[in-house]
mmCIF file of C-alpha atoms and ligand atoms in Angstrom:
data_model
loop_
_atom_site.group_PDB
_atom_site.id
_atom_site.type_symbol
_atom_site.label_atom_id
_atom_site.label_comp_id
_atom_site.label_asym_id
_atom_site.label_seq_id
_atom_site.Cartn_x
_atom_site.Cartn_y
_atom_site.Cartn_z
ATOM 1 C CA UNK A 1 -210.520 107.802 17.135
ATOM 2 C CA UNK A 2 -213.226 110.372 18.158
ATOM 3 C CA UNK A 3 -211.642 112.369 20.900
ATOM 4 C CA UNK A 4 -214.257 111.533 23.480
ATOM 5 C CA UNK A 5 -214.322 107.844 22.813
ATOM 6 C CA UNK A 6 -211.247 105.614 23.205
ATOM 7 C CA UNK A 7 -210.893 102.470 21.178
ATOM 8 C CA UNK A 8 -211.947 100.248 24.184
ATOM 9 C CA UNK A 9 -215.217 102.199 24.521
ATOM 10 C CA UNK A 10 -215.831 102.149 20.734
ATOM 11 C CA UNK A 11 -215.505 98.338 20.717
ATOM 12 C CA UNK A 12 -217.760 97.941 23.742
ATOM 13 C CA UNK A 13 -220.392 100.139 22.175
ATOM 14 C CA UNK A 14 -220.213 98.258 18.967
ATOM 15 C CA UNK A 15 -220.437 94.972 20.777
ATOM 16 C CA UNK A 16 -223.526 96.070 22.725
ATOM 17 C CA UNK A 17 -225.231 97.183 19.516
ATOM 18 C CA UNK A 18 -224.341 93.806 17.872
ATOM 19 C CA UNK A 19 -225.841 91.959 20.864
ATOM 20 C CA UNK A 20 -228.986 94.094 20.489
ATOM 21 C CA UNK A 21 -229.088 93.075 16.870
ATOM 22 C CA UNK A 22 -228.817 89.410 17.735
ATOM 23 C CA UNK A 23 -232.102 89.733 19.542
ATOM 24 C CA UNK A 24 -233.842 92.027 16.984
ATOM 25 C CA UNK A 25 -237.099 90.965 15.582
ATOM 26 C CA UNK A 26 -238.266 94.443 14.444
ATOM 27 C CA UNK A 27 -238.900 93.198 10.921
ATOM 28 C CA UNK A 28 -239.762 89.752 9.606
ATOM 29 C CA UNK A 29 -236.152 89.041 8.482
ATOM 30 C CA UNK A 30 -235.424 88.339 12.096
ATOM 31 C CA UNK A 31 -237.346 85.030 11.760
ATOM 32 C CA UNK A 32 -235.733 83.949 8.419
ATOM 33 C CA UNK A 33 -232.019 84.799 9.056
ATOM 34 C CA UNK A 34 -229.464 82.119 10.043
ATOM 35 C CA UNK A 35 -227.044 84.669 11.476
ATOM 36 C CA UNK A 36 -227.084 88.420 11.837
ATOM 37 C CA UNK A 37 -224.204 90.016 9.885
ATOM 38 C CA UNK A 38 -223.152 93.031 11.887
ATOM 39 C CA UNK A 39 -219.684 93.943 10.592
ATOM 40 C CA UNK A 40 -216.332 92.837 9.323
ATOM 41 C CA UNK A 41 -212.927 94.187 9.005
ATOM 42 C CA UNK A 42 -211.551 96.377 11.739
ATOM 43 C CA UNK A 43 -213.254 99.262 13.737
ATOM 44 C CA UNK A 44 -211.291 102.416 12.807
ATOM 45 C CA UNK A 45 -212.014 106.106 12.203
ATOM 46 C CA UNK A 46 -210.669 106.286 8.627
ATOM 47 C CA UNK A 47 -212.497 103.995 6.246
ATOM 48 C CA UNK A 48 -215.911 102.366 6.365
ATOM 49 C CA UNK A 49 -217.627 100.502 3.565
ATOM 50 C CA UNK A 50 -221.419 100.264 3.640
ATOM 51 C CA UNK A 51 -222.917 97.426 1.311
ATOM 52 C CA UNK A 52 -226.385 96.354 0.773
ATOM 53 C CA UNK A 53 -227.491 93.236 2.719
ATOM 54 C CA UNK A 54 -226.100 89.837 3.561
ATOM 55 C CA UNK A 55 -226.386 87.126 0.858
ATOM 56 C CA UNK A 56 -226.432 83.366 1.341
ATOM 57 C CA UNK A 57 -222.790 82.944 2.536
ATOM 58 C CA UNK A 58 -222.865 85.978 4.758
ATOM 59 C CA UNK A 59 -226.092 84.625 6.368
ATOM 60 C CA UNK A 60 -224.404 81.277 6.982
ATOM 61 C CA UNK A 61 -221.151 82.675 8.364
ATOM 62 C CA UNK A 62 -222.252 85.812 10.040
ATOM 63 C CA UNK A 63 -219.705 87.961 8.179
ATOM 64 C CA UNK A 64 -220.104 90.576 5.414
ATOM 65 C CA UNK A 65 -218.806 90.110 1.911
ATOM 66 C CA UNK A 66 -217.501 86.503 2.225
ATOM 67 C CA UNK A 67 -218.976 85.236 -1.127
ATOM 68 C CA UNK A 68 -217.546 85.912 -4.633
ATOM 69 C CA UNK A 69 -218.323 89.597 -4.409
ATOM 70 C CA UNK A 70 -216.459 89.859 -1.216
ATOM 71 C CA UNK A 71 -213.434 88.105 -2.675
ATOM 72 C CA UNK A 72 -213.454 90.599 -5.459
ATOM 73 C CA UNK A 73 -213.820 93.407 -2.963
ATOM 74 C CA UNK A 74 -210.743 92.212 -1.050
ATOM 75 C CA UNK A 75 -208.740 92.161 -4.392
ATOM 76 C CA UNK A 76 -209.899 95.689 -5.239
ATOM 77 C CA UNK A 77 -208.558 96.927 -1.829
ATOM 78 C CA UNK A 78 -205.437 94.937 -2.107
ATOM 79 C CA UNK A 79 -204.646 96.692 -5.421
ATOM 80 C CA UNK A 80 -203.969 99.794 -3.509
ATOM 81 C CA UNK A 81 -202.474 98.244 -0.451
ATOM 82 C CA UNK A 82 -205.512 98.316 1.703
ATOM 83 C CA UNK A 83 -206.873 95.255 3.535
ATOM 84 C CA UNK A 84 -210.048 94.318 5.504
ATOM 85 C CA UNK A 85 -207.911 92.892 8.260
ATOM 86 C CA UNK A 86 -206.078 96.090 8.882
ATOM 87 C CA UNK A 87 -207.830 99.084 7.239
ATOM 88 C CA UNK A 88 -211.521 98.825 6.511
ATOM 89 C CA UNK A 89 -214.663 98.531 8.662
ATOM 90 C CA UNK A 90 -217.405 96.707 6.619
ATOM 91 C CA UNK A 91 -221.140 96.769 7.225
ATOM 92 C CA UNK A 92 -224.328 96.660 5.377
ATOM 93 C CA UNK A 93 -227.675 98.661 5.276
ATOM 94 C CA UNK A 94 -229.380 95.460 6.565
ATOM 95 C CA UNK A 95 -227.914 93.064 9.147
ATOM 96 C CA UNK A 96 -230.137 90.172 8.059
ATOM 97 C CA UNK A 97 -230.547 88.435 4.693
ATOM 98 C CA UNK A 98 -233.588 89.218 2.554
ATOM 99 C CA UNK A 99 -234.986 85.924 1.207
ATOM 100 C CA UNK A 100 -233.695 84.959 -2.218
ATOM 101 C CA UNK A 101 -231.317 88.016 -2.045
ATOM 102 C CA UNK A 102 -234.124 90.386 -3.109
ATOM 103 C CA UNK A 103 -233.690 94.094 -2.583
ATOM 104 C CA UNK A 104 -234.335 95.305 0.999
ATOM 105 C CA UNK A 105 -237.804 96.682 1.506
ATOM 106 C CA UNK A 106 -238.189 100.183 2.805
ATOM 107 C CA UNK A 107 -239.630 98.972 6.116
ATOM 108 C CA UNK A 108 -236.647 96.624 6.583
ATOM 109 C CA UNK A 109 -234.214 99.379 5.934
ATOM 110 C CA UNK A 110 -236.175 101.653 8.373
ATOM 111 C CA UNK A 111 -236.094 99.002 11.070
ATOM 112 C CA UNK A 112 -232.371 98.372 10.684
ATOM 113 C CA UNK A 113 -231.245 101.952 10.320
ATOM 114 C CA UNK A 114 -230.712 102.576 14.018
ATOM 115 C CA UNK A 115 -227.894 99.904 14.010
ATOM 116 C CA UNK A 116 -226.179 101.449 10.982
ATOM 117 C CA UNK A 117 -226.432 104.923 12.511
ATOM 118 C CA UNK A 118 -224.854 103.699 15.644
ATOM 119 C CA UNK A 119 -221.942 102.224 13.647
ATOM 120 C CA UNK A 120 -221.446 105.503 11.862
ATOM 121 C CA UNK A 121 -221.839 107.663 14.846
ATOM 122 C CA UNK A 122 -219.582 105.570 17.033
ATOM 123 C CA UNK A 123 -216.713 105.348 14.417
ATOM 124 C CA UNK A 124 -217.208 108.728 12.752
ATOM 125 C CA UNK A 125 -215.168 107.525 9.694
ATOM 126 C CA UNK A 126 -213.470 110.098 7.653
ATOM 127 C CA UNK A 127 -214.212 108.115 4.463
ATOM 128 C CA UNK A 128 -217.520 106.272 3.799
ATOM 129 C CA UNK A 129 -217.798 104.144 0.663
ATOM 130 C CA UNK A 130 -221.395 103.522 -0.446
ATOM 131 C CA UNK A 131 -221.229 100.301 -2.269
ATOM 132 C CA UNK A 132 -224.091 99.933 -4.672
ATOM 133 C CA UNK A 133 -227.342 101.623 -5.185
ATOM 134 C CA UNK A 134 -229.143 100.505 -1.958
ATOM 135 C CA UNK A 135 -226.340 102.057 0.179
ATOM 136 C CA UNK A 136 -226.396 105.200 -1.994
ATOM 137 C CA UNK A 137 -230.220 105.632 -1.557
ATOM 138 C CA UNK A 138 -229.684 105.315 2.243
ATOM 139 C CA UNK A 139 -227.443 108.325 2.408
ATOM 140 C CA UNK A 140 -228.141 110.391 -0.702
ATOM 141 C CA UNK A 141 -231.773 110.751 -1.028
ATOM 142 C CA UNK A 142 -233.015 111.374 -4.450
ATOM 143 C CA UNK A 143 -229.537 110.587 -5.919
ATOM 144 C CA UNK A 144 -229.361 109.457 -9.551
ATOM 145 C CA UNK A 145 -228.319 105.873 -10.171
ATOM 146 C CA UNK A 146 -224.956 104.530 -9.244
ATOM 147 C CA UNK A 147 -223.541 104.890 -12.729
ATOM 148 C CA UNK A 148 -224.103 108.683 -12.558
ATOM 149 C CA UNK A 149 -222.802 109.293 -9.009
ATOM 150 C CA UNK A 150 -220.015 106.795 -8.664
ATOM 151 C CA UNK A 151 -216.520 108.263 -8.176
ATOM 152 C CA UNK A 152 -217.795 111.597 -6.763
ATOM 153 C CA UNK A 153 -217.223 112.821 -3.290
ATOM 154 C CA UNK A 154 -220.271 113.898 -1.287
ATOM 155 C CA UNK A 155 -220.491 115.378 2.224
ATOM 156 C CA UNK A 156 -221.376 112.549 4.782
ATOM 157 C CA UNK A 157 -222.288 112.384 8.389
ATOM 158 C CA UNK A 158 -219.851 113.838 10.981
ATOM 159 C CA UNK A 159 -217.854 115.491 8.265
ATOM 160 C CA UNK A 160 -217.143 112.293 6.359
ATOM 161 C CA UNK A 161 -216.242 112.364 2.735
ATOM 162 C CA UNK A 162 -218.587 109.889 1.097
ATOM 163 C CA UNK A 163 -218.115 108.149 -2.321
ATOM 164 C CA UNK A 164 -220.619 105.863 -4.058
ATOM 165 C CA UNK A 165 -218.789 102.937 -5.773
ATOM 166 C CA UNK A 166 -219.961 100.086 -7.857
ATOM 167 C CA UNK A 167 -221.068 96.954 -6.005
ATOM 168 C CA UNK A 168 -218.526 94.104 -6.644
ATOM 169 C CA UNK A 169 -221.429 91.880 -7.886
ATOM 170 C CA UNK A 170 -222.074 94.368 -10.646
ATOM 171 C CA UNK A 171 -218.281 94.076 -11.613
ATOM 172 C CA UNK A 172 -218.604 90.257 -11.672
ATOM 173 C CA UNK A 173 -221.390 90.561 -14.227
ATOM 174 C CA UNK A 174 -219.254 92.931 -16.381
ATOM 175 C CA UNK A 175 -216.095 91.304 -17.512
ATOM 176 C CA UNK A 176 -214.476 93.959 -19.662
ATOM 177 C CA UNK A 177 -211.516 95.962 -18.388
ATOM 178 C CA UNK A 178 -211.479 98.380 -21.334
ATOM 179 C CA UNK A 179 -211.283 102.082 -20.773
ATOM 180 C CA UNK A 180 -214.775 103.254 -19.567
ATOM 181 C CA UNK A 181 -215.919 99.821 -18.436
ATOM 182 C CA UNK A 182 -217.234 99.246 -14.932
ATOM 183 C CA UNK A 183 -213.961 97.579 -13.848
ATOM 184 C CA UNK A 184 -211.965 100.404 -15.358
ATOM 185 C CA UNK A 185 -214.039 102.928 -13.574
ATOM 186 C CA UNK A 186 -213.663 100.976 -10.294
ATOM 187 C CA UNK A 187 -209.899 101.182 -10.687
ATOM 188 C CA UNK A 188 -210.077 105.002 -11.083
ATOM 189 C CA UNK A 189 -212.362 105.211 -8.043
ATOM 190 C CA UNK A 190 -210.115 102.977 -5.740
ATOM 191 C CA UNK A 191 -207.004 105.009 -6.684
ATOM 192 C CA UNK A 192 -208.881 108.299 -5.795
ATOM 193 C CA UNK A 193 -209.967 106.779 -2.523
ATOM 194 C CA UNK A 194 -206.456 105.733 -1.694
ATOM 195 C CA UNK A 195 -205.135 109.136 -2.590
ATOM 196 C CA UNK A 196 -207.540 110.763 -0.049
ATOM 197 C CA UNK A 197 -206.919 108.023 2.476
ATOM 198 C CA UNK A 198 -203.247 108.738 2.373
ATOM 199 C CA UNK A 199 -203.896 112.396 3.299
ATOM 200 C CA UNK A 200 -205.683 111.312 6.541
ATOM 201 C CA UNK A 201 -203.812 111.561 9.823
HETATM 202 N N1 URA B 301 -223.375 91.980 -0.738
HETATM 203 C C1 URA B 301 -223.553 93.041 0.056
HETATM 204 O O1 URA B 301 -223.896 94.152 -0.195
HETATM 205 N N2 URA B 301 -223.090 92.727 1.416
HETATM 206 C C2 URA B 301 -222.682 91.575 1.695
HETATM 207 O O2 URA B 301 -222.353 91.522 2.951
HETATM 208 C C3 URA B 301 -222.465 90.581 0.787
HETATM 209 C C4 URA B 301 -222.935 90.846 -0.467
#
């Protein structure tokens, strides 16, 4: 963990931020959400995944990536021996579900940004995975589309190594596992992520 924050403090700070989120009505999504979706997995200083926004099931359960896309995400991590229960902190650019799962609006992302920034600043993860275009745009301004930038390492906040990866819902729409297909590329990316993860102390 960051030297100046022990795990207890980290958990308290994240909990306080989550409570603030519960009472957040800075954008109209505060009125339409069922539950806020603050985070999933485990707080840790190695691996964070940032997705887009909660969908229907996440909004119902208050947990990120619990629908079909989330199940695929768990399988992808499991392929290299990682699990959300032990190794990954998961959050989204938005903590509330946009109606009909439309893309987040700029003003919604701006309103929610403070919570994401606190999550990153508190944990200072060494690896940040930007899952899908919306997360990429939040950290790599002016970046080209996900198909161009996925699999590359970028410098992230607090010295993090940051990699854009395909969103699992994109993989669900693309069945092929042939060389060069999205699923094949994801397999290359997760192996590279695990390689770097294994070098972390
Ligand atoms: N898609 C996301 O980006 N995040 C979730 O939590 C669920 C689906």
